[in-house]
Amino acid sequence: MRFLPTLFLILLCFPAAAQRSTGGTGGVPSTELFHRAQKNLTRTIVHDIFSPPVASRVYVYANVAAYEVLVRNHKQYKSLYGQIPGVPDLARIPTPGQINYPLAALYALFQTGGKMVFSEPLLQDSAAVILQEMHETDPAVYQNSLRFGQAVSDSILRWAAQDHYPETRRRRRYTYSKAPGKWVPTPPGYFDAVEPYWNQIRPMVMDSAQQFKPAPPPAFSTNKESEFMKQAYEVYDRTRQMPPEHTLIASYWDCNPFYLNTQGHLNFATKKLSPGGHWMSIAGQAAATANLDWPATAGAYLLTSIALFDGFISCWDEKYRSQLIRPETVINTYIDEKWRPLLQTPPFPEYTSGHSVISTASATVLADYFGKDFTFIDNTEVEYGLPERRFTSFRQACDEAAISRLYGGIHYRAAIEEGQIQGEKVGQLVLDKIRLRP
């Protein structure tokens, strides 16, 4: 007999806890539970300190699983089968009787995400609470839904296992170039390069990691009249006397999963969500503001996660091709050895700006989904001590996220501007390749 997952057994043993309401199989639960599930997935990713590219991988497969469950019950939506190479034909999975599809979708999301994080028990604890709040009063339907969600998750996980991620875990440590102008680790942690082989991961919609190779960055030069040094001096000059609003913007979009605090000989980390986690949060807030139903909400999360996933692959491909030196190293070496950036420099090469790429890719798909002039209030950073911010469009938000890297002192202007061009191409490709409705 096949071994049933721990969470599956917990939920089957306590079905009475799900019978406090009259929702039953005939009612449709609030999508608020879907949003809570996404937030709990993000909290687990934050807890496990996944890098931004790895976090995007967790998001995309978990949301593919949830979406594919829901489209089985909504014929006005299309499966990803035939749209993304390799996606399994989940229509072949038989339904074991009557299904509560939102319940099955949440279970598929939790089971898929759970297998991709380190702290699976942490995610299972929150999953048990949320799934019981679905208020499914028929025990047979409850069990059928979990079984179906598990079957979809198993199929998606088998597909995910073939994306070359395991192979990148076994690659040799990255060897730094000693050529002038190439990236080297930066203070205070001097961490090793993050995900130098991420361009080997299988994309969702791009034909290869090189599909949107950006124009090369300005050539490294120590000549003050060179374009490179002009951009270095721009970072230096802008960050020395910034208005409070620019400081707030830099902090708001920091999204550093692992900020290293140093106090004398004491070092400790502060955890935050990744840039991708911030945009998944924006997608959820937009869906809630628009009062979307379950499949439409799943579609918003899905398209955003695909844009993030391919955006990171495209960006990381360029980062380790150009291997460009960070502003902190250049300014400390050639301009002012005492200067420090407002934000902590991330441990990977400078060009292009990851936040610029993935923010613009996400904004591109969300603007198409909700409208170019969709107004929303973003409260993502409130739990990290920062105020809400109001945006009149997704483009305004992504432009602010991009320029925040200059304000923070961690990117030159070329990386920001070329990163946005790169991200828009990724986002537009997602829209060209994926059709959620026939």
Coordinates of C-alpha atoms in Angstrom, one line a residue:
M1 CA 0.0 0.0 0.0
R2 CA 1.3 3.4 -0.9
F3 CA 2.5 5.5 2.0
L4 CA 0.3 8.6 2.5
P5 CA 1.9 11.9 3.2
T6 CA 1.8 13.1 6.8
L7 CA -0.4 16.1 6.2
F8 CA -2.8 13.9 4.3
L9 CA -3.1 11.6 7.3
I10 CA -3.6 14.5 9.7
L11 CA -6.5 15.9 7.7
L12 CA -8.2 12.5 7.3
C13 CA -8.0 11.9 11.0
F14 CA -9.7 15.1 12.0
P15 CA -12.5 15.8 9.4
A16 CA -14.8 17.0 12.2
A17 CA -12.7 20.1 12.6
A18 CA -13.8 21.1 9.1
Q19 CA -17.6 20.9 9.9
R20 CA -18.1 24.1 11.8
S21 CA -19.7 25.9 8.9
T22 CA -22.5 25.2 6.4
G23 CA -20.2 25.6 3.3
G24 CA -20.3 22.0 2.2
T25 CA -19.6 20.9 -1.3
G26 CA -22.1 23.2 -2.7
G27 CA -20.5 26.5 -1.4
V28 CA -17.4 28.2 -2.8
P29 CA -15.0 29.2 -0.1
S30 CA -13.5 32.7 0.0
T31 CA -10.3 33.2 -2.0
E32 CA -8.9 34.7 1.2
L33 CA -7.8 31.2 2.0
F34 CA -5.9 31.0 -1.2
H35 CA -4.1 34.3 -0.4
R36 CA -3.3 33.0 3.1
A37 CA -1.8 29.9 1.6
Q38 CA 0.4 32.0 -0.6
K39 CA 1.6 34.1 2.3
N40 CA 2.4 31.0 4.3
L41 CA 4.4 29.6 1.4
T42 CA 6.3 32.9 1.4
R43 CA 6.9 32.8 5.1
T44 CA 8.4 29.3 4.8
I45 CA 10.6 30.5 1.9
V46 CA 11.8 33.4 4.1
H47 CA 12.4 31.1 7.0
D48 CA 14.6 28.8 4.9
I49 CA 16.5 31.8 3.4
F50 CA 16.2 30.8 -0.2
S51 CA 18.0 32.9 -2.7
P52 CA 15.7 34.9 -5.1
P53 CA 16.2 32.5 -8.1
V54 CA 15.5 29.4 -5.9
A55 CA 12.5 31.1 -4.4
S56 CA 11.0 31.7 -7.8
R57 CA 11.3 28.0 -8.5
V58 CA 9.2 27.1 -5.5
Y59 CA 6.6 29.7 -6.4
V60 CA 6.2 28.6 -10.0
Y61 CA 5.8 24.8 -9.5
A62 CA 3.4 25.3 -6.5
N63 CA 1.3 27.6 -8.5
V64 CA 1.3 25.5 -11.7
A65 CA -0.1 22.7 -9.5
A66 CA -2.8 24.8 -7.9
Y67 CA -3.9 26.3 -11.3
E68 CA -4.0 22.9 -13.0
V69 CA -6.4 21.6 -10.4
L70 CA -8.8 24.5 -10.7
V71 CA -9.0 24.4 -14.6
R72 CA -10.3 20.9 -14.4
N73 CA -13.6 22.4 -13.1
H74 CA -13.6 25.6 -15.1
K75 CA -13.7 24.9 -18.8
Q76 CA -13.4 28.6 -19.7
Y77 CA -9.7 28.3 -18.6
K78 CA -7.0 26.5 -20.5
S79 CA -4.5 24.0 -19.1
L80 CA -0.8 24.6 -19.5
Y81 CA -0.5 21.3 -21.2
G82 CA 0.6 22.0 -24.8
Q83 CA 1.5 25.6 -23.9
I84 CA 4.7 25.0 -21.8
P85 CA 6.9 22.2 -23.1
G86 CA 6.9 19.2 -20.8
V87 CA 3.9 20.1 -18.7
P88 CA 2.1 16.8 -18.1
D89 CA -1.4 16.1 -19.4
L90 CA -3.2 16.2 -16.1
A91 CA -6.5 15.6 -17.8
R92 CA -5.4 11.9 -17.7
I93 CA -5.6 11.9 -13.9
P94 CA -8.9 10.4 -13.0
T95 CA -11.0 12.1 -10.3
P96 CA -11.8 9.7 -7.4
G97 CA -15.4 10.8 -7.1
Q98 CA -16.8 14.2 -6.2
I99 CA -14.2 16.9 -5.7
N100 CA -14.0 20.2 -3.9
Y101 CA -11.7 21.8 -6.3
P102 CA -10.5 24.8 -4.2
L103 CA -9.7 22.4 -1.4
A104 CA -7.8 20.1 -3.9
A105 CA -5.9 23.2 -5.4
L106 CA -4.7 24.3 -2.0
Y107 CA -3.6 20.8 -1.1
A108 CA -1.7 20.6 -4.4
L109 CA 0.0 23.9 -3.7
F110 CA 1.0 23.0 -0.2
Q111 CA 2.2 19.5 -1.2
T112 CA 4.2 20.8 -4.2
G113 CA 5.7 23.7 -2.3
G114 CA 6.4 21.5 0.7
K115 CA 8.6 19.2 -1.3
M116 CA 10.7 22.2 -2.4
V117 CA 11.4 23.8 0.9
F118 CA 13.6 22.7 3.8
S119 CA 11.0 23.3 6.5
E120 CA 8.2 21.2 5.2
P121 CA 6.7 20.6 8.7
L122 CA 6.4 24.4 9.2
L123 CA 4.4 24.6 6.0
Q124 CA 2.3 21.6 6.9
D125 CA 1.3 23.1 10.2
S126 CA -0.2 26.1 8.5
A127 CA -1.6 24.0 5.7
A128 CA -3.6 21.9 8.2
V129 CA -5.3 25.0 9.6
I130 CA -6.1 26.5 6.3
L131 CA -7.4 23.3 4.7
Q132 CA -9.7 22.6 7.7
E133 CA -11.2 26.1 7.3
M134 CA -12.5 25.0 3.8
H135 CA -15.5 23.7 5.8
E136 CA -16.1 20.7 3.6
T137 CA -18.8 18.8 5.4
D138 CA -18.8 15.6 3.4
P139 CA -15.9 13.3 4.5
A140 CA -15.9 11.4 1.2
V141 CA -15.5 14.6 -0.8
Y142 CA -12.8 15.8 1.6
Q143 CA -10.8 12.7 1.1
N144 CA -11.4 12.7 -2.7
S145 CA -10.2 16.3 -2.9
L146 CA -6.9 15.6 -1.1
R147 CA -6.3 12.5 -3.2
F148 CA -6.8 14.4 -6.4
G149 CA -4.6 17.3 -5.2
Q150 CA -1.9 14.8 -4.3
A151 CA -2.0 13.2 -7.7
V152 CA -1.6 16.5 -9.4
S153 CA 1.2 17.5 -7.1
D154 CA 3.0 14.2 -7.7
S155 CA 2.8 14.7 -11.5
I156 CA 4.1 18.3 -11.3
L157 CA 6.9 17.3 -9.0
R158 CA 8.1 14.6 -11.4
W159 CA 8.1 17.2 -14.2
A160 CA 10.0 19.7 -11.9
A161 CA 12.7 17.1 -11.1
Q162 CA 13.8 17.2 -14.8
D163 CA 14.5 21.0 -14.9
H164 CA 18.3 20.5 -14.1
Y165 CA 18.0 22.0 -10.6
P166 CA 19.5 18.8 -9.0
E167 CA 22.5 18.9 -11.3
T168 CA 23.2 22.6 -10.4
R169 CA 23.5 21.5 -6.8
R170 CA 26.4 19.2 -7.7
R171 CA 28.5 21.7 -9.6
R172 CA 31.8 23.0 -8.5
R173 CA 32.2 26.2 -6.5
Y174 CA 32.3 29.2 -8.7
T175 CA 35.8 30.5 -9.7
Y176 CA 36.2 34.2 -9.7
S177 CA 37.8 36.0 -12.6
K178 CA 40.9 38.0 -11.7
A179 CA 40.6 40.3 -14.7
P180 CA 40.1 44.0 -14.0
G181 CA 36.5 45.1 -13.7
K182 CA 35.2 41.6 -12.8
W183 CA 33.0 40.9 -9.7
V184 CA 34.5 39.9 -6.4
P185 CA 32.7 39.2 -3.1
T186 CA 31.8 42.3 -1.1
P187 CA 31.6 43.2 2.6
P188 CA 30.5 42.6 5.2
G189 CA 30.0 38.9 4.6
Y190 CA 32.1 38.4 1.5
F191 CA 29.7 35.5 0.6
D192 CA 30.3 33.1 -2.3
A193 CA 28.6 33.7 -5.6
V194 CA 24.8 32.9 -5.5
E195 CA 23.5 30.5 -8.1
P196 CA 26.3 30.9 -10.8
Y197 CA 24.8 28.0 -12.8
W198 CA 21.2 29.2 -12.8
N199 CA 21.2 29.7 -16.6
Q200 CA 21.2 25.9 -16.9
I201 CA 17.7 25.7 -15.3
R202 CA 15.0 24.8 -17.9
P203 CA 12.8 27.9 -18.6
M204 CA 9.1 27.9 -18.8
V205 CA 8.5 29.9 -22.0
M206 CA 11.9 31.1 -23.2
D207 CA 13.6 28.8 -25.7
S208 CA 16.9 29.3 -23.8
A209 CA 18.5 31.4 -21.1
Q210 CA 20.2 33.5 -23.8
Q211 CA 17.0 34.4 -25.7
F212 CA 17.0 38.0 -24.3
K213 CA 20.7 38.6 -24.0
P214 CA 21.0 42.4 -23.2
A215 CA 23.4 44.8 -24.7
P216 CA 26.8 44.6 -23.0
P217 CA 27.5 47.0 -20.1
P218 CA 29.8 50.0 -20.4
A219 CA 33.4 48.8 -20.7
F220 CA 35.3 48.9 -17.4
S221 CA 37.6 51.8 -17.2
T222 CA 39.2 53.9 -14.4
N223 CA 39.3 57.0 -16.6
K224 CA 37.0 59.6 -15.0
E225 CA 35.7 60.6 -18.5
S226 CA 34.7 57.1 -19.4
E227 CA 31.0 56.1 -19.4
F228 CA 31.7 53.4 -16.8
M229 CA 33.3 55.8 -14.3
K230 CA 30.6 58.4 -15.0
Q231 CA 28.0 55.9 -13.9
A232 CA 30.1 54.9 -10.9
Y233 CA 30.3 58.6 -9.9
E234 CA 26.5 58.9 -10.3
V235 CA 26.0 56.2 -7.7
Y236 CA 28.5 57.9 -5.4
D237 CA 27.0 61.4 -5.8
R238 CA 23.3 60.4 -5.6
T239 CA 23.8 58.3 -2.4
R240 CA 25.7 60.9 -0.4
Q241 CA 22.8 63.4 -0.3
M242 CA 19.5 61.7 -0.8
P243 CA 16.1 63.1 0.0
P244 CA 14.1 61.0 2.6
E245 CA 11.8 59.7 -0.1
H246 CA 14.6 58.2 -2.0
T247 CA 15.9 56.6 1.1
L248 CA 12.5 55.2 1.8
I249 CA 12.2 53.8 -1.7
A250 CA 15.5 52.1 -1.5
S251 CA 14.6 50.4 1.8
Y252 CA 11.1 49.5 0.6
W253 CA 12.3 47.5 -2.3
D254 CA 15.4 46.1 -0.6
C255 CA 14.0 42.6 -0.4
N256 CA 17.2 41.1 0.9
P257 CA 16.5 37.5 2.0
F258 CA 19.7 37.5 4.2
Y259 CA 20.8 40.8 5.6
L260 CA 24.0 40.4 7.7
N261 CA 24.1 42.5 10.8
T262 CA 27.6 43.2 12.2
Q263 CA 28.1 44.6 15.7
G264 CA 31.7 44.2 16.7
H265 CA 32.5 40.5 16.7
L266 CA 28.8 39.6 16.6
N267 CA 27.2 38.7 13.3
F268 CA 23.5 37.8 12.9
A269 CA 21.1 37.7 10.1
T270 CA 17.8 39.5 9.4
K271 CA 15.5 37.6 7.1
K272 CA 13.1 39.2 4.6
L273 CA 11.2 38.1 1.6
S274 CA 12.9 38.0 -1.8
P275 CA 12.1 40.4 -4.8
G276 CA 9.9 37.6 -6.2
G277 CA 8.0 37.2 -3.0
H278 CA 7.2 40.9 -3.1
W279 CA 5.7 40.7 -6.5
M280 CA 3.8 37.5 -5.7
S281 CA 2.3 39.6 -2.8
I282 CA 1.4 42.4 -5.2
A283 CA -0.3 39.9 -7.5
G284 CA -2.3 38.6 -4.6
Q285 CA -3.3 42.1 -3.4
A286 CA -4.4 43.0 -6.9
A287 CA -6.5 39.9 -7.2
A288 CA -8.1 40.6 -3.8
T289 CA -8.8 44.2 -4.8
A290 CA -10.4 43.1 -8.0
N291 CA -12.4 40.5 -6.1
L292 CA -11.4 37.7 -8.5
D293 CA -12.8 34.2 -8.2
W294 CA -10.6 31.1 -7.6
P295 CA -9.4 30.3 -11.1
A296 CA -8.8 34.0 -12.0
T297 CA -6.9 34.5 -8.7
A298 CA -4.8 31.4 -9.5
G299 CA -4.2 32.8 -13.0
A300 CA -2.7 36.0 -11.5
Y301 CA -0.4 34.1 -9.3
L302 CA 0.6 31.7 -12.0
L303 CA 1.5 34.3 -14.7
T304 CA 3.5 36.3 -12.1
S305 CA 5.4 33.2 -11.0
I306 CA 6.2 32.3 -14.6
A307 CA 7.5 35.8 -15.3
L308 CA 9.6 35.7 -12.2
F309 CA 11.0 32.3 -13.0
D310 CA 12.1 33.0 -16.5
G311 CA 13.1 36.5 -15.6
F312 CA 15.7 35.2 -13.1
I313 CA 17.0 32.7 -15.6
S314 CA 17.5 35.4 -18.2
C315 CA 19.1 37.8 -15.7
W316 CA 21.4 35.3 -14.1
D317 CA 22.6 34.2 -17.5
E318 CA 23.9 37.7 -18.1
K319 CA 25.2 38.3 -14.6
Y320 CA 27.7 35.4 -14.9
R321 CA 28.5 36.2 -18.6
S322 CA 29.5 39.9 -18.0
Q323 CA 30.6 39.3 -14.3
L324 CA 30.6 43.1 -13.8
I325 CA 32.1 44.6 -10.7
R326 CA 29.8 46.1 -8.1
P327 CA 29.7 49.9 -7.3
E328 CA 30.8 49.3 -3.8
T329 CA 34.1 47.8 -5.0
V330 CA 34.7 50.4 -7.6
I331 CA 33.9 53.4 -5.3
N332 CA 36.0 52.0 -2.4
T333 CA 39.0 51.4 -4.7
Y334 CA 39.0 54.4 -6.9
I335 CA 36.8 57.1 -5.4
D336 CA 36.3 57.0 -1.6
E337 CA 37.4 54.1 0.5
K338 CA 35.0 55.1 3.4
W339 CA 31.8 55.1 1.3
R340 CA 29.2 52.5 2.0
P341 CA 26.0 51.8 0.1
L342 CA 22.6 52.3 1.8
L343 CA 21.7 48.7 1.0
Q344 CA 23.9 45.6 1.5
T345 CA 25.5 44.6 -1.8
P346 CA 24.1 41.2 -2.8
P347 CA 26.6 38.3 -3.5
F348 CA 26.5 38.1 -7.2
P349 CA 27.7 40.1 -10.2
E350 CA 26.1 43.5 -11.0
Y351 CA 24.8 43.4 -14.6
T352 CA 21.9 43.4 -15.2
S353 CA 19.8 44.4 -12.1
G354 CA 17.7 41.4 -11.0
H355 CA 15.0 43.6 -9.4
S356 CA 14.7 45.6 -12.6
V357 CA 14.3 42.5 -14.7
I358 CA 11.8 40.6 -12.6
S359 CA 9.8 43.7 -11.5
T360 CA 9.3 44.8 -15.1
A361 CA 8.5 41.2 -16.2
S362 CA 5.9 40.9 -13.4
A363 CA 4.5 44.3 -14.0
T364 CA 4.1 43.5 -17.7
V365 CA 2.0 40.5 -17.1
L366 CA 0.0 42.1 -14.3
A367 CA -0.8 45.2 -16.4
D368 CA -2.2 42.9 -19.1
Y369 CA -4.2 40.9 -16.6
F370 CA -5.7 43.8 -14.6
G371 CA -5.3 46.8 -16.8
K372 CA -2.5 49.4 -17.4
D373 CA -4.1 51.9 -15.0
F374 CA -4.9 49.5 -12.2
T375 CA -4.5 51.4 -8.8
F376 CA -3.5 49.4 -5.8
I377 CA -2.1 49.8 -2.3
D378 CA 0.9 47.6 -1.5
N379 CA 1.2 46.6 2.1
T380 CA 3.9 43.9 1.6
E381 CA 6.5 45.6 3.7
V382 CA 4.3 46.6 6.6
E383 CA 5.4 43.5 8.6
Y384 CA 9.0 44.6 8.1
G385 CA 8.3 48.0 9.6
L386 CA 7.7 50.0 6.5
P387 CA 4.6 51.9 5.5
E388 CA 2.1 51.1 2.7
R389 CA 2.7 52.6 -0.7
R390 CA 0.1 53.5 -3.2
F391 CA 0.7 52.9 -6.9
T392 CA -1.5 54.1 -9.9
S393 CA -0.1 51.3 -12.1
F394 CA 2.1 48.3 -12.1
R395 CA 4.5 50.2 -14.3
Q396 CA 4.9 52.9 -11.7
A397 CA 5.7 50.2 -9.1
C398 CA 8.3 48.4 -11.3
D399 CA 9.9 51.7 -12.3
E400 CA 10.3 52.6 -8.6
A401 CA 11.6 49.1 -7.8
A402 CA 14.2 49.5 -10.5
I403 CA 15.5 52.9 -9.6
S404 CA 15.6 51.9 -5.9
R405 CA 18.8 49.9 -6.8
L406 CA 20.6 53.2 -7.7
Y407 CA 19.3 54.9 -4.6
G408 CA 20.5 51.9 -2.6
G409 CA 24.0 52.1 -4.1
I410 CA 24.1 48.6 -5.5
H411 CA 23.6 49.1 -9.2
Y412 CA 24.7 51.4 -12.0
R413 CA 22.1 53.0 -14.2
A414 CA 22.9 50.8 -17.2
A415 CA 22.1 47.7 -15.3
I416 CA 18.7 49.2 -14.3
E417 CA 17.7 50.5 -17.7
E418 CA 18.9 47.4 -19.7
G419 CA 17.4 45.2 -17.0
Q420 CA 14.0 46.8 -17.5
I421 CA 14.2 46.2 -21.3
Q422 CA 15.2 42.6 -20.6
G423 CA 12.3 42.2 -18.2
E424 CA 9.7 43.6 -20.5
K425 CA 10.8 41.2 -23.2
V426 CA 10.4 38.3 -20.8
G427 CA 7.0 39.5 -19.6
Q428 CA 5.7 40.0 -23.1
L429 CA 6.9 36.5 -24.1
V430 CA 4.8 35.1 -21.2
L431 CA 1.8 36.9 -22.6
D432 CA 2.5 35.7 -26.1
K433 CA 3.0 32.0 -25.1
I434 CA 0.4 31.5 -22.4
R435 CA -3.3 31.7 -22.9
L436 CA -5.3 31.1 -19.8
R437 CA -8.6 31.4 -21.7
P438 CA -9.5 29.8 -25.0

